[in-house]
Short mmCIF file of C-alpha atoms in Angstrom, two decimals:
data_model
loop_
_atom_site.label_atom_id
_atom_site.label_comp_id
_atom_site.label_asym_id
_atom_site.label_seq_id
_atom_site.Cartn_x
_atom_site.Cartn_y
_atom_site.Cartn_z
CA MET A 280 -19.10 0.12 -40.69
CA GLU A 281 -16.30 -1.42 -42.75
CA ARG A 282 -14.98 2.13 -43.29
CA TRP A 283 -14.10 2.08 -39.60
CA LEU A 284 -11.37 -0.51 -40.27
CA ALA A 285 -10.39 1.22 -43.50
CA SER A 286 -9.62 4.42 -41.57
CA TYR A 287 -6.73 2.57 -39.98
CA ASN A 288 -5.01 2.11 -43.33
CA SER A 289 -5.58 5.66 -44.56
CA GLY A 290 -5.19 8.09 -41.70
CA HIS A 291 -3.11 6.31 -39.12
CA ARG A 292 -0.56 4.18 -40.91
CA GLY A 293 2.22 6.63 -40.26
CA GLN A 294 1.54 6.93 -36.57
CA GLY A 295 3.69 4.95 -34.23
CA HIS A 296 3.18 3.93 -30.68
CA GLY A 297 6.64 4.42 -29.35
CA ARG A 298 7.67 2.79 -26.23
CA GLY A 299 10.77 3.80 -24.50
CA GLY A 300 12.31 6.08 -22.06
CA VAL A 301 15.52 7.59 -21.05
CA GLY A 302 17.41 5.44 -18.73
CA GLY A 303 20.88 4.86 -17.64
CA SER A 304 22.88 2.95 -15.17
CA GLY A 305 25.47 4.77 -13.25
CA SER A 306 28.76 3.23 -12.39
CA GLY A 307 30.22 4.08 -9.08
CA GLY A 308 33.89 4.56 -8.43
CA GLY A 309 36.00 1.72 -7.21
CA GLY A 310 36.00 1.81 -3.48
CA GLY A 311 38.31 -1.03 -2.57
CA SER A 312 42.05 -1.00 -2.11
CA GLY A 313 44.46 -2.96 -4.31
CA ASN A 314 44.80 -5.62 -1.61
CA ASP A 315 41.00 -6.02 -1.46
CA ARG A 316 40.82 -6.57 -5.21
CA LYS A 317 43.63 -9.12 -5.06
CA ARG A 318 41.82 -11.04 -2.32
CA GLN A 319 38.60 -11.04 -4.40
CA ARG A 320 40.42 -12.43 -7.42
CA GLY A 321 42.13 -14.99 -5.26
CA ASN A 322 38.91 -16.64 -4.12
CA GLY A 323 38.97 -18.90 -7.19
CA GLU A 324 36.19 -20.12 -9.48
CA PRO A 325 33.34 -22.27 -8.16
CA SER A 326 33.71 -26.01 -8.49
CA ALA A 327 31.96 -27.99 -11.20
CA ALA A 328 29.44 -29.16 -8.61
CA GLY A 329 28.83 -25.57 -7.56
CA ARG A 330 28.24 -24.49 -11.15
CA GLY A 331 25.82 -27.38 -11.62
CA ASP A 332 23.89 -26.37 -8.50
CA LEU A 333 23.74 -22.79 -9.77
CA LEU A 334 22.41 -23.89 -13.17
CA HIS A 335 19.77 -26.10 -11.53
CA ALA A 336 18.70 -23.29 -9.20
CA THR A 337 18.50 -20.84 -12.12
CA ALA A 338 16.39 -23.27 -14.16
CA ASP A 339 14.10 -23.89 -11.17
CA LEU A 340 13.65 -20.14 -10.73
CA ALA A 341 12.91 -19.66 -14.44
CA LEU A 342 10.26 -22.40 -14.37
CA HIS A 343 8.69 -20.98 -11.20
CA THR A 344 8.56 -17.50 -12.75
CA ALA A 345 7.04 -18.83 -15.99
CA ARG A 346 4.42 -20.85 -14.08
CA THR A 347 3.46 -17.85 -11.93
CA GLN A 348 3.18 -15.64 -15.02
CA ARG A 349 0.91 -18.17 -16.75
CA GLN A 350 -1.33 -18.39 -13.69
CA MET A 351 -1.58 -14.59 -13.50
CA MET A 352 -2.38 -14.34 -17.20
CA GLY A 353 -5.03 -17.02 -16.79
CA MET A 354 -6.78 -14.78 -14.26
CA LEU A 355 -6.51 -11.67 -16.45
CA GLN A 356 -7.37 -13.11 -19.85
CA THR A 357 -10.70 -14.28 -21.19
CA THR A 358 -10.07 -17.32 -23.39
CA PHE A 359 -12.49 -19.00 -25.79
CA PRO A 360 -11.74 -21.86 -28.17
CA VAL A 361 -14.34 -21.52 -30.96
CA PRO A 362 -14.93 -23.62 -34.09
CA GLN A 363 -13.43 -22.12 -37.25
CA GLN A 364 -16.19 -20.08 -38.90
CA GLU A 365 -17.07 -16.86 -40.67
CA ILE A 366 -17.02 -14.56 -37.61
CA VAL A 367 -13.29 -15.09 -37.03
CA LYS A 368 -12.11 -14.91 -40.66
CA SER A 369 -11.55 -11.15 -40.73
CA ALA A 370 -9.69 -11.22 -37.40
CA LEU A 371 -7.46 -14.06 -38.62
CA ALA A 372 -6.71 -12.05 -41.76
CA VAL A 373 -5.36 -9.03 -39.85
CA SER A 374 -1.68 -8.70 -40.58
CA PRO A 375 0.90 -6.24 -39.30
CA VAL A 376 1.73 -3.20 -41.41
CA ASP A 377 5.35 -2.07 -41.64
CA GLY A 378 6.18 0.01 -38.60
CA ASP A 379 3.24 -1.20 -36.50
CA ASP A 380 3.86 -2.91 -33.20
CA ARG A 381 2.12 -6.06 -32.06
CA HIS A 382 -0.30 -4.16 -29.84
CA THR A 383 -1.69 -2.24 -32.81
CA GLU A 384 -2.23 -5.52 -34.63
CA GLN A 385 -4.18 -6.89 -31.66
CA VAL A 386 -6.33 -3.74 -31.41
CA MET A 387 -7.23 -4.23 -35.08
CA ARG A 388 -8.19 -7.86 -34.33
CA TRP A 389 -10.54 -6.65 -31.60
CA ALA A 390 -12.09 -4.20 -34.10
CA ALA A 391 -12.50 -6.93 -36.72
CA LEU A 392 -14.19 -9.26 -34.23
CA ILE A 393 -16.53 -6.49 -33.03
CA LEU A 394 -17.63 -5.78 -36.61
CA ALA A 395 -18.14 -9.48 -37.35
CA LEU A 396 -20.16 -10.08 -34.18
CA SER A 397 -22.28 -6.95 -34.70
CA ALA A 398 -23.41 -8.45 -38.03
CA SER A 399 -23.93 -11.96 -36.66
CA SER A 400 -27.34 -13.58 -37.02
CA GLU A 401 -26.88 -14.85 -33.45
CA ALA A 402 -26.75 -11.30 -32.04
CA SER A 403 -29.97 -9.86 -30.63
CA ASP A 404 -31.15 -6.40 -31.70
CA ASP A 405 -29.93 -4.95 -28.40
CA GLU A 406 -26.52 -6.59 -28.76
CA LYS A 407 -26.17 -5.29 -32.31
CA ARG A 408 -27.17 -1.79 -31.20
CA ILE A 409 -24.62 -1.74 -28.37
CA LEU A 410 -21.80 -3.09 -30.55
CA ARG A 411 -22.54 -0.60 -33.33
CA ALA A 412 -22.63 2.23 -30.81
CA HIS A 413 -19.22 1.04 -29.61
CA VAL A 414 -17.91 1.32 -33.18
CA GLU A 415 -19.41 4.77 -33.71
CA LEU A 416 -18.01 6.08 -30.42
CA TYR A 417 -14.44 5.86 -31.71
CA ARG A 418 -13.40 7.70 -34.86
CA SER A 419 -10.73 5.10 -35.54
CA PRO A 420 -10.07 1.60 -34.16
CA LEU A 421 -6.68 2.86 -32.98
CA ALA A 422 -8.48 5.11 -30.49
CA LEU A 423 -9.17 1.87 -28.60
CA ALA A 424 -5.47 1.24 -28.00
CA PRO A 425 -5.53 2.45 -24.34
CA LEU A 426 -8.52 0.18 -23.60
CA VAL A 427 -7.57 -3.04 -25.40
CA GLN A 428 -4.50 -4.53 -23.76
CA SER A 429 -4.47 -7.62 -25.99
CA CYS A 430 -6.64 -9.56 -28.41
CA ILE A 431 -5.40 -12.82 -29.89
CA CYS A 432 -7.16 -14.83 -32.57
CA GLN A 433 -5.23 -17.80 -33.93
CA PRO A 434 -5.59 -21.52 -34.74
CA ILE A 435 -4.98 -23.92 -31.85
CA HIS A 436 -1.86 -25.88 -32.76
CA TYR A 437 -3.16 -29.25 -31.53
CA ASN A 438 -6.63 -28.71 -33.07
CA PRO A 439 -6.41 -26.52 -36.19
CA SER A 440 -10.17 -26.67 -36.73
CA SER A 441 -10.61 -24.55 -33.59
CA ILE A 442 -9.60 -20.92 -33.09
CA ARG A 443 -8.37 -19.49 -29.83
CA VAL A 444 -9.90 -16.08 -29.12
CA GLN A 445 -8.34 -14.40 -26.12
CA TRP A 446 -8.56 -10.84 -24.87
CA VAL A 447 -7.76 -8.46 -22.02
CA VAL A 448 -9.57 -5.12 -21.93
CA SER A 449 -10.02 -2.34 -19.40
CA ALA A 450 -13.08 -1.97 -17.15
CA ASP A 451 -14.43 0.68 -19.56
CA LEU A 452 -15.17 -2.12 -22.04
CA HIS A 453 -16.80 -4.46 -19.53
CA GLU A 454 -20.22 -4.33 -21.23
CA ILE A 455 -18.71 -4.94 -24.67
CA SER A 456 -16.60 -7.79 -23.30
CA SER A 457 -19.72 -9.40 -21.77
CA ILE A 458 -21.53 -9.26 -25.12
CA PHE A 459 -18.40 -10.62 -26.80
CA HIS A 460 -18.50 -13.51 -24.30
CA ALA A 461 -22.20 -14.24 -24.83
CA LEU A 462 -21.97 -14.21 -28.62
CA LEU A 463 -18.94 -16.49 -28.73
CA VAL A 464 -20.92 -18.99 -26.62
CA LYS A 465 -23.77 -18.77 -29.15
CA HIS A 466 -21.22 -19.54 -31.87
CA GLY A 467 -20.02 -22.70 -30.15
CA GLY A 468 -17.26 -21.26 -27.99
CA VAL A 469 -16.47 -22.63 -24.54
CA MET A 470 -14.74 -20.45 -21.99
CA LYS A 471 -11.52 -21.83 -20.54
CA PHE A 472 -10.72 -21.22 -16.89
CA SER A 473 -7.29 -22.87 -16.73
CA PRO A 474 -3.97 -21.05 -17.18
CA PRO A 475 -2.44 -20.91 -20.67
CA PRO A 476 -0.37 -23.95 -21.71
CA ARG A 477 3.36 -23.97 -21.22
CA SER A 478 5.36 -22.14 -23.85
CA THR A 479 7.99 -23.90 -25.99
CA PRO A 480 10.91 -22.37 -24.00
CA GLU A 481 9.32 -23.39 -20.71
CA ARG A 482 8.90 -26.98 -21.90
CA ALA A 483 12.50 -27.02 -23.17
CA VAL A 484 13.89 -25.81 -19.81
CA ALA A 485 11.78 -28.38 -17.90
CA LYS A 486 12.98 -31.19 -20.19
CA ALA A 487 16.66 -30.17 -19.89
CA LEU A 488 16.40 -29.86 -16.10
CA ALA A 489 14.76 -33.28 -15.77
CA GLY A 490 17.52 -34.82 -17.90
CA ALA A 491 20.28 -33.15 -15.88
CA ARG A 492 18.87 -34.55 -12.63
CA ARG A 493 18.73 -38.17 -13.77
#
């Protein structure tokens, strides 16, 4: 089954997952008269108080947007802190290859975790059979790219002895995700139901805004 991961390095390294499109922003012709433009320029710049209000409002909006995004991600993602152990070593070792995007790296983490869990002594015969069938269904781990939106496996910064395993997959992988869930529990994982913690930029904006309002 390890050849499944090896196929990524041999046959698919040169393939990219381009994202992009053709876009443009048109610029319309100036519709106002010379007098109109003069009046617009003559309105003057906002006062210092007005600029301060604008900065506060912008910071408030940014914090609200970040908080809403975290809450939405908390509903979409399945998050498990698990003790550092053998089943997560291969996923932690996945590193990006030149030219690969972050999504490809996360798909490979999913594949590494599936292989590790399918060989786990905690997995029942049925669970092993289903996970191995999942591996055999796809010629290459990269074929899972449309189904695995994200898969994160990294140390928790405030508790390095624990690993955060977090994933979002499509409904097609519901059965695999459920087995994933059950096996992580058997390995000491505890599912988190709260939104993700605030990011460093979000904390920095909140701190600056609180200081500005003192």
